[in-house]
Amino acid sequence: MKVKTLLFLIIFQTSYIMSSDNFGIAVHGGAGVMKNLSEEQKQKIENKISDTLIKAYTILEKGGSSIDAVEFAVAELEDSPLFNAGKGSVYNSNGVQEMDASIMSGKDRMAGAVASIQRIKNPIKLARKVAESTEHVMLVGEGAEIFAKNIGETIVDQDYFYSEKNLKRLKKAKAKKNAGIQSATQDKIGTVGAVALDINGNISAATSTGGMTNKMPGRVGDSPIIGSGTWAQNGVCGVSSTGHGEYFIKYQVAREVCARIEYLDKNIRTSSKEILNELKNIDAEGGLIAIDSEANIAMPFNTDGMIRGSITSKSTLNVAIY
Ligand code: GLY
C-alpha cells in the first residue's frame, strides 16, 4: 500500500509537469452503516479502491477517454465480492441476484442502462453496449440477457454470484419483524460508481448495483435510471449516486446536482451537499460522488460512512470510508 502510494505520487508529479489540463476520477463503493467494519475489511476495501483509482487514472493520464475510465473502474469493483454489484450483489426476496447498471457520456449524452439482469458478469459493460450498439437507452431482464448473448458479452452461471455472507444478510432481513425490504444503507456493502473528466474536457459517469437485500423480484432502483443514479454533462458535472434508490429516483438526485450548478451557479460542493442535507430531512439516506469541468470533486454522504476515493491532476490519491 505504502509503496503503491509512493509510486503514484511519482507518477502524479511527472504528469502534473507535463500537462496543464485538469482531469481526474472519483469512485464510490456505497454509503451506509460502516461503523462495524473490521480492520481487515477496511484494509481490503481501501486497497481495492486505491488500486482501482490508480489504474483508472492511468487511462486518463495517457489521454484515454473518461467513458473508458469509468467503465473500467466500475467493472473492477463489480469483479470484487467486497461491493454490492456484479459478483458481490445481494439477494432479492426469492434468493436471486438481480443487477442494475448505467453509464453516460457528457460529450454527446450517450446513455445506456440495464436492469434486473441475473447472469451478466459485468452489467456496466452491457450498459455501455446498449448505448453504443442499440437505438435504446435501457434493456431489462430476459431481453437484456438475449442481447448480451447475441453480442458475446460474458454470461456466467448464477453460482458465480453465490455468497454465504449475502445469504446471511437475506436471512437476517427476512427474520426482522415488519422488515419488508432491507434499507440499502443498512448493509456494510454498497453500490459502486465512478465519475471522470478527461483531458479533452469530457465528463462521464457510471453506476452499478445489486440493489437492496430482500427487495421484491423485479424491483429496480436508482442506479440504472439516467438522472437519478447517473448523470454526465460536459461543462457542468458528472454524478454517481448511492443510497436508498426510491428516494434518489423521486428527487432525480444526479441531475439535480448538475442543474443547481447550471442554473443557480452553485459550485459542486455546495450543490451536492445541499441535496444530501435535503434528503436527510426526509430520512432518505445515501451519498454521491461528483466531478465538475475543472476536476473539482465532491463526495458528500448523510450516512455513517461512504466508501470513496479520488485522484485528479491537481490532488493526490485520497481514499476514505468515514
Ligand atoms: N442505490 C441502489 C438501489 O437502491 O438499488
Tab-separated table of C-alpha atoms and ligand atoms in Angstrom:
chain	number	residue	atom	x	y	z
A	1	MET	CA	0.000	0.000	0.000
A	2	LYS	CA	2.745	2.457	1.020
A	3	VAL	CA	4.925	1.525	-1.983
A	4	LYS	CA	1.909	1.921	-4.299
A	5	THR	CA	1.133	5.334	-2.842
A	6	LEU	CA	4.757	6.426	-3.336
A	7	LEU	CA	4.737	5.156	-6.930
A	8	PHE	CA	1.542	7.044	-7.565
A	9	LEU	CA	2.987	10.258	-6.155
A	10	ILE	CA	5.981	9.977	-8.518
A	11	ILE	CA	3.661	9.349	-11.500
A	12	PHE	CA	1.434	12.195	-10.351
A	13	GLN	CA	4.313	14.693	-10.096
A	14	THR	CA	5.550	13.758	-13.593
A	15	SER	CA	2.113	14.075	-15.154
A	16	TYR	CA	1.475	17.391	-13.469
A	17	ILE	CA	4.626	18.886	-15.005
A	18	MET	CA	3.770	17.502	-18.471
A	19	SER	CA	0.115	18.553	-18.619
A	20	SER	CA	-1.689	21.703	-17.639
A	21	ASP	CA	-5.112	20.201	-18.316
A	22	ASN	CA	-7.360	19.277	-15.447
A	23	PHE	CA	-8.530	15.698	-15.351
A	24	GLY	CA	-9.383	13.131	-12.713
A	25	ILE	CA	-11.594	10.380	-11.406
A	26	ALA	CA	-13.593	9.564	-8.268
A	27	VAL	CA	-15.159	6.237	-7.300
A	28	HIS	CA	-17.516	5.050	-4.567
A	29	GLY	CA	-18.299	1.661	-3.070
A	30	GLY	CA	-21.570	2.596	-1.397
A	31	ALA	CA	-22.859	4.629	1.529
A	32	GLY	CA	-24.302	3.117	4.685
A	33	VAL	CA	-23.589	1.624	8.074
A	34	MET	CA	-19.823	1.216	8.186
A	35	LYS	CA	-19.005	1.511	11.865
A	36	ASN	CA	-18.768	-2.260	12.475
A	37	LEU	CA	-16.261	-2.923	9.702
A	38	SER	CA	-13.238	-4.873	10.990
A	39	GLU	CA	-9.728	-3.506	10.417
A	40	GLU	CA	-9.153	-6.337	7.934
A	41	GLN	CA	-12.310	-5.472	5.964
A	42	LYS	CA	-11.382	-1.779	5.935
A	43	GLN	CA	-7.896	-2.545	4.669
A	44	LYS	CA	-9.226	-4.785	1.873
A	45	ILE	CA	-11.750	-2.163	0.799
A	46	GLU	CA	-9.218	0.682	0.867
A	47	ASN	CA	-6.693	-1.377	-1.107
A	48	LYS	CA	-9.270	-2.241	-3.771
A	49	ILE	CA	-10.417	1.379	-4.100
A	50	SER	CA	-6.781	2.608	-4.290
A	51	ASP	CA	-5.792	0.020	-6.914
A	52	THR	CA	-8.876	0.813	-8.999
A	53	LEU	CA	-8.282	4.563	-8.836
A	54	ILE	CA	-4.601	4.298	-9.764
A	55	LYS	CA	-5.345	2.080	-12.773
A	56	ALA	CA	-8.258	4.226	-13.963
A	57	TYR	CA	-6.217	7.396	-13.505
A	58	THR	CA	-3.510	5.903	-15.733
A	59	ILE	CA	-6.102	5.597	-18.530
A	60	LEU	CA	-6.837	9.331	-18.231
A	61	GLU	CA	-3.185	10.286	-17.857
A	62	LYS	CA	-2.363	8.532	-21.131
A	63	GLY	CA	-5.042	10.596	-22.873
A	64	GLY	CA	-7.769	7.942	-22.640
A	65	SER	CA	-11.439	8.870	-22.504
A	66	SER	CA	-13.487	9.409	-19.360
A	67	ILE	CA	-16.044	6.834	-20.578
A	68	ASP	CA	-13.303	4.174	-20.757
A	69	ALA	CA	-12.031	5.183	-17.303
A	70	VAL	CA	-15.434	4.971	-15.567
A	71	GLU	CA	-16.358	1.704	-17.311
A	72	PHE	CA	-13.008	0.201	-16.295
A	73	ALA	CA	-13.313	1.375	-12.667
A	74	VAL	CA	-16.858	0.090	-12.219
A	75	ALA	CA	-16.048	-3.266	-13.867
A	76	GLU	CA	-13.086	-3.687	-11.459
A	77	LEU	CA	-15.402	-3.123	-8.490
A	78	GLU	CA	-18.071	-5.421	-9.987
A	79	ASP	CA	-15.473	-8.207	-10.046
A	80	SER	CA	-14.834	-7.853	-6.301
A	81	PRO	CA	-17.021	-9.575	-3.680
A	82	LEU	CA	-16.442	-6.572	-1.388
A	83	PHE	CA	-19.158	-4.443	-3.001
A	84	ASN	CA	-22.851	-4.803	-3.796
A	85	ALA	CA	-22.515	-5.005	-7.582
A	86	GLY	CA	-21.599	-7.758	-10.044
A	87	LYS	CA	-20.000	-10.624	-8.101
A	88	GLY	CA	-20.928	-9.196	-4.677
A	89	SER	CA	-24.584	-8.482	-5.489
A	90	VAL	CA	-27.088	-9.023	-2.681
A	91	TYR	CA	-30.099	-11.370	-2.915
A	92	ASN	CA	-33.702	-10.426	-3.587
A	93	SER	CA	-36.568	-11.998	-1.618
A	94	ASN	CA	-36.506	-15.071	-3.895
A	95	GLY	CA	-32.813	-15.633	-3.182
A	96	VAL	CA	-31.739	-14.440	-6.632
A	97	GLN	CA	-29.413	-11.577	-7.574
A	98	GLU	CA	-30.910	-9.018	-9.947
A	99	MET	CA	-28.465	-6.343	-11.049
A	100	ASP	CA	-28.871	-2.815	-12.420
A	101	ALA	CA	-26.284	-0.523	-14.068
A	102	SER	CA	-25.990	2.601	-16.196
A	103	ILE	CA	-23.355	4.697	-17.927
A	104	MET	CA	-23.449	8.155	-19.514
A	105	SER	CA	-21.129	10.318	-21.586
A	106	GLY	CA	-21.474	14.080	-21.119
A	107	LYS	CA	-19.908	14.701	-24.530
A	108	ASP	CA	-22.963	13.658	-26.508
A	109	ARG	CA	-25.429	12.457	-23.816
A	110	MET	CA	-24.826	8.896	-24.922
A	111	ALA	CA	-26.514	6.805	-22.236
A	112	GLY	CA	-27.061	3.092	-21.670
A	113	ALA	CA	-28.613	1.050	-18.885
A	114	VAL	CA	-29.590	-2.473	-17.909
A	115	ALA	CA	-31.912	-3.602	-15.119
A	116	SER	CA	-32.999	-6.856	-13.440
A	117	ILE	CA	-30.298	-8.913	-15.117
A	118	GLN	CA	-29.195	-12.149	-13.446
A	119	ARG	CA	-26.294	-13.725	-15.323
A	120	ILE	CA	-24.124	-10.966	-16.763
A	121	LYS	CA	-20.626	-10.850	-15.250
A	122	ASN	CA	-20.199	-7.105	-15.807
A	123	PRO	CA	-23.509	-5.217	-16.036
A	124	ILE	CA	-21.671	-1.943	-16.697
A	125	LYS	CA	-20.115	-3.332	-19.897
A	126	LEU	CA	-23.542	-4.418	-21.098
A	127	ALA	CA	-24.969	-0.973	-20.262
A	128	ARG	CA	-22.321	0.629	-22.485
A	129	LYS	CA	-23.123	-1.819	-25.291
A	130	VAL	CA	-26.809	-0.884	-25.028
A	131	ALA	CA	-25.783	2.758	-25.526
A	132	GLU	CA	-23.384	2.110	-28.386
A	133	SER	CA	-24.981	-0.794	-30.247
A	134	THR	CA	-28.749	-0.292	-29.961
A	135	GLU	CA	-31.236	2.507	-30.592
A	136	HIS	CA	-32.347	2.291	-26.961
A	137	VAL	CA	-31.232	3.561	-23.587
A	138	MET	CA	-32.348	0.700	-21.316
A	139	LEU	CA	-32.818	-3.053	-21.677
A	140	VAL	CA	-34.178	-5.202	-18.850
A	141	GLY	CA	-34.332	-8.845	-17.773
A	142	GLU	CA	-34.515	-11.555	-20.406
A	143	GLY	CA	-34.295	-9.113	-23.326
A	144	ALA	CA	-31.055	-7.689	-21.954
A	145	GLU	CA	-29.619	-11.179	-21.492
A	146	ILE	CA	-30.561	-12.227	-25.051
A	147	PHE	CA	-28.857	-9.058	-26.322
A	148	ALA	CA	-25.779	-9.921	-24.193
A	149	LYS	CA	-25.652	-13.414	-25.702
A	150	ASN	CA	-26.008	-12.058	-29.254
A	151	ILE	CA	-23.098	-9.641	-28.852
A	152	GLY	CA	-20.839	-12.102	-26.989
A	153	GLU	CA	-20.890	-10.334	-23.605
A	154	THR	CA	-19.646	-12.582	-20.769
A	155	ILE	CA	-22.509	-14.608	-19.266
A	156	VAL	CA	-21.913	-16.623	-16.111
A	157	ASP	CA	-23.780	-19.253	-14.088
A	158	GLN	CA	-25.705	-17.935	-11.101
A	159	ASP	CA	-23.183	-19.897	-8.962
A	160	TYR	CA	-20.666	-17.186	-9.826
A	161	PHE	CA	-22.627	-14.781	-7.591
A	162	TYR	CA	-23.084	-17.251	-4.697
A	163	SER	CA	-22.229	-15.661	-1.337
A	164	GLU	CA	-22.646	-17.083	2.178
A	165	LYS	CA	-22.403	-13.570	3.616
A	166	ASN	CA	-25.126	-12.229	1.361
A	167	LEU	CA	-27.366	-15.222	2.138
A	168	LYS	CA	-26.943	-14.430	5.847
A	169	ARG	CA	-27.925	-10.825	5.112
A	170	LEU	CA	-31.066	-12.109	3.363
A	171	LYS	CA	-31.976	-14.433	6.240
A	172	LYS	CA	-31.483	-11.587	8.714
A	173	ALA	CA	-33.627	-9.218	6.651
A	174	LYS	CA	-36.395	-11.830	6.341
A	175	ALA	CA	-36.283	-12.543	10.064
A	176	LYS	CA	-36.741	-8.905	11.024
A	177	LYS	CA	-40.331	-8.301	12.046
A	178	ASN	CA	-42.031	-5.963	9.558
A	179	ALA	CA	-38.692	-5.595	7.791
A	180	GLY	CA	-40.154	-5.549	4.299
A	181	ILE	CA	-37.050	-4.691	2.357
A	182	GLN	CA	-33.707	-4.100	3.994
A	183	SER	CA	-32.668	-0.488	3.595
A	184	ALA	CA	-29.765	-0.339	1.149
A	185	THR	CA	-27.846	1.672	3.700
A	186	GLN	CA	-28.132	-0.953	6.463
A	187	ASP	CA	-25.705	-3.203	4.607
A	188	LYS	CA	-21.998	-2.766	5.022
A	189	ILE	CA	-21.567	-3.273	1.303
A	190	GLY	CA	-22.908	-0.912	-1.304
A	191	THR	CA	-23.486	0.150	-4.845
A	192	VAL	CA	-20.409	1.141	-6.864
A	193	GLY	CA	-19.861	4.093	-9.169
A	194	ALA	CA	-17.329	6.307	-10.906
A	195	VAL	CA	-17.174	9.811	-12.375
A	196	ALA	CA	-14.336	11.151	-14.509
A	197	LEU	CA	-13.127	14.147	-16.516
A	198	ASP	CA	-10.605	13.528	-19.296
A	199	ILE	CA	-8.003	15.815	-20.897
A	200	ASN	CA	-10.467	16.681	-23.676
A	201	GLY	CA	-12.968	18.050	-21.172
A	202	ASN	CA	-15.345	15.100	-21.498
A	203	ILE	CA	-17.200	14.081	-18.347
A	204	SER	CA	-18.606	10.555	-17.845
A	205	ALA	CA	-20.375	8.715	-15.047
A	206	ALA	CA	-21.234	5.068	-14.325
A	207	THR	CA	-23.096	3.202	-11.562
A	208	SER	CA	-23.749	-0.493	-10.849
A	209	THR	CA	-25.598	-2.348	-8.083
A	210	GLY	CA	-27.267	-5.499	-6.828
A	211	GLY	CA	-29.915	-3.236	-5.276
A	212	MET	CA	-31.366	-3.977	-1.852
A	213	THR	CA	-31.298	-7.191	0.166
A	214	ASN	CA	-34.784	-8.805	0.228
A	215	LYS	CA	-36.123	-6.457	-2.462
A	216	MET	CA	-39.158	-7.633	-4.434
A	217	PRO	CA	-38.283	-9.554	-7.595
A	218	GLY	CA	-38.335	-7.057	-10.439
A	219	ARG	CA	-37.650	-4.049	-8.204
A	220	VAL	CA	-35.408	-1.536	-9.973
A	221	GLY	CA	-33.538	1.140	-8.025
A	222	ASP	CA	-31.948	4.436	-8.989
A	223	SER	CA	-28.648	3.073	-10.302
A	224	PRO	CA	-29.819	2.360	-13.880
A	225	ILE	CA	-32.009	5.469	-14.059
A	226	ILE	CA	-30.345	8.269	-16.011
A	227	GLY	CA	-30.737	11.448	-13.953
A	228	SER	CA	-31.169	9.562	-10.666
A	229	GLY	CA	-28.215	7.198	-10.220
A	230	THR	CA	-26.074	8.521	-13.065
A	231	TRP	CA	-25.679	11.802	-14.910
A	232	ALA	CA	-22.932	13.343	-17.076
A	233	GLN	CA	-22.980	16.731	-18.784
A	234	ASN	CA	-19.900	18.344	-20.305
A	235	GLY	CA	-19.104	21.788	-18.935
A	236	VAL	CA	-21.261	21.134	-15.857
A	237	CYS	CA	-20.736	17.908	-13.922
A	238	GLY	CA	-20.890	14.125	-13.641
A	239	VAL	CA	-22.573	12.302	-10.746
A	240	SER	CA	-22.945	8.736	-9.470
A	241	SER	CA	-25.335	8.166	-6.542
A	242	THR	CA	-25.620	5.529	-3.836
A	243	GLY	CA	-28.274	5.005	-1.192
A	244	HIS	CA	-31.989	4.378	-0.832
A	245	GLY	CA	-32.860	4.205	-4.514
A	246	GLU	CA	-36.558	5.011	-4.313
A	247	TYR	CA	-35.781	8.490	-2.928
A	248	PHE	CA	-32.949	9.063	-5.387
A	249	ILE	CA	-35.415	8.376	-8.212
A	250	LYS	CA	-38.124	10.642	-6.814
A	251	TYR	CA	-35.672	13.508	-6.261
A	252	GLN	CA	-33.720	12.940	-9.514
A	253	VAL	CA	-30.589	13.395	-7.455
A	254	ALA	CA	-27.809	13.055	-10.055
A	255	ARG	CA	-29.362	15.517	-12.490
A	256	GLU	CA	-30.371	17.845	-9.635
A	257	VAL	CA	-26.726	18.297	-8.565
A	258	CYS	CA	-25.827	19.427	-12.093
A	259	ALA	CA	-28.990	21.528	-12.536
A	260	ARG	CA	-28.133	23.638	-9.474
A	261	ILE	CA	-24.651	24.245	-10.914
A	262	GLU	CA	-26.049	25.036	-14.368
A	263	TYR	CA	-28.972	27.258	-13.401
A	264	LEU	CA	-28.157	28.553	-9.920
A	265	ASP	CA	-24.410	28.974	-10.395
A	266	LYS	CA	-23.624	26.899	-7.305
A	267	ASN	CA	-20.293	25.162	-7.009
A	268	ILE	CA	-20.144	21.374	-6.980
A	269	ARG	CA	-19.574	21.058	-3.233
A	270	THR	CA	-22.468	23.344	-2.279
A	271	SER	CA	-24.843	21.800	-4.791
A	272	SER	CA	-24.196	18.189	-3.818
A	273	LYS	CA	-24.054	18.851	-0.058
A	274	GLU	CA	-27.353	20.792	-0.171
A	275	ILE	CA	-29.147	17.874	-1.824
A	276	LEU	CA	-27.785	15.308	0.627
A	277	ASN	CA	-28.951	17.540	3.522
A	278	GLU	CA	-32.409	17.864	1.960
A	279	LEU	CA	-32.608	14.082	1.579
A	280	LYS	CA	-31.568	13.589	5.212
A	281	ASN	CA	-34.505	15.779	6.259
A	282	ILE	CA	-36.883	13.229	4.733
A	283	ASP	CA	-34.929	10.228	6.119
A	284	ALA	CA	-33.519	9.376	2.703
A	285	GLU	CA	-30.048	8.019	3.276
A	286	GLY	CA	-27.175	7.887	0.842
A	287	GLY	CA	-24.348	9.734	-0.797
A	288	LEU	CA	-22.875	10.650	-4.153
A	289	ILE	CA	-19.649	11.431	-5.957
A	290	ALA	CA	-19.433	14.334	-8.389
A	291	ILE	CA	-16.811	15.923	-10.628
A	292	ASP	CA	-17.023	19.265	-12.459
A	293	SER	CA	-15.377	20.576	-15.614
A	294	GLU	CA	-12.301	21.726	-13.670
A	295	ALA	CA	-11.804	18.369	-11.924
A	296	ASN	CA	-13.164	19.631	-8.612
A	297	ILE	CA	-14.573	16.697	-6.671
A	298	ALA	CA	-17.386	16.453	-4.121
A	299	MET	CA	-18.185	13.240	-2.220
A	300	PRO	CA	-20.894	14.053	0.371
A	301	PHE	CA	-22.985	11.488	2.260
A	302	ASN	CA	-25.595	11.659	5.015
A	303	THR	CA	-24.920	8.171	6.427
A	304	ASP	CA	-22.452	6.782	8.912
A	305	GLY	CA	-19.898	6.366	6.112
A	306	MET	CA	-19.327	6.083	2.375
A	307	ILE	CA	-16.552	4.130	0.682
A	308	ARG	CA	-14.942	6.642	-1.655
A	309	GLY	CA	-11.773	7.909	-3.243
A	310	SER	CA	-10.409	10.233	-5.887
A	311	ILE	CA	-7.307	11.259	-7.804
A	312	THR	CA	-7.079	14.310	-10.019
A	313	SER	CA	-4.351	16.207	-11.851
A	314	LYS	CA	-4.437	18.725	-9.017
A	315	SER	CA	-4.942	16.498	-5.965
A	316	THR	CA	-3.269	13.317	-4.748
A	317	LEU	CA	-4.813	9.906	-4.084
A	318	ASN	CA	-7.460	10.189	-1.397
A	319	VAL	CA	-9.371	7.150	-0.056
A	320	ALA	CA	-11.773	7.233	2.892
A	321	ILE	CA	-14.708	5.423	4.467
A	322	TYR	CA	-15.829	7.722	7.302
B	1	GLY	N1	-28.984	2.754	-4.714
B	1	GLY	C1	-29.122	1.412	-5.073
B	1	GLY	C2	-30.510	0.947	-5.042
B	1	GLY	O1	-31.333	1.479	-4.312
B	1	GLY	O2	-30.804	-0.004	-5.738
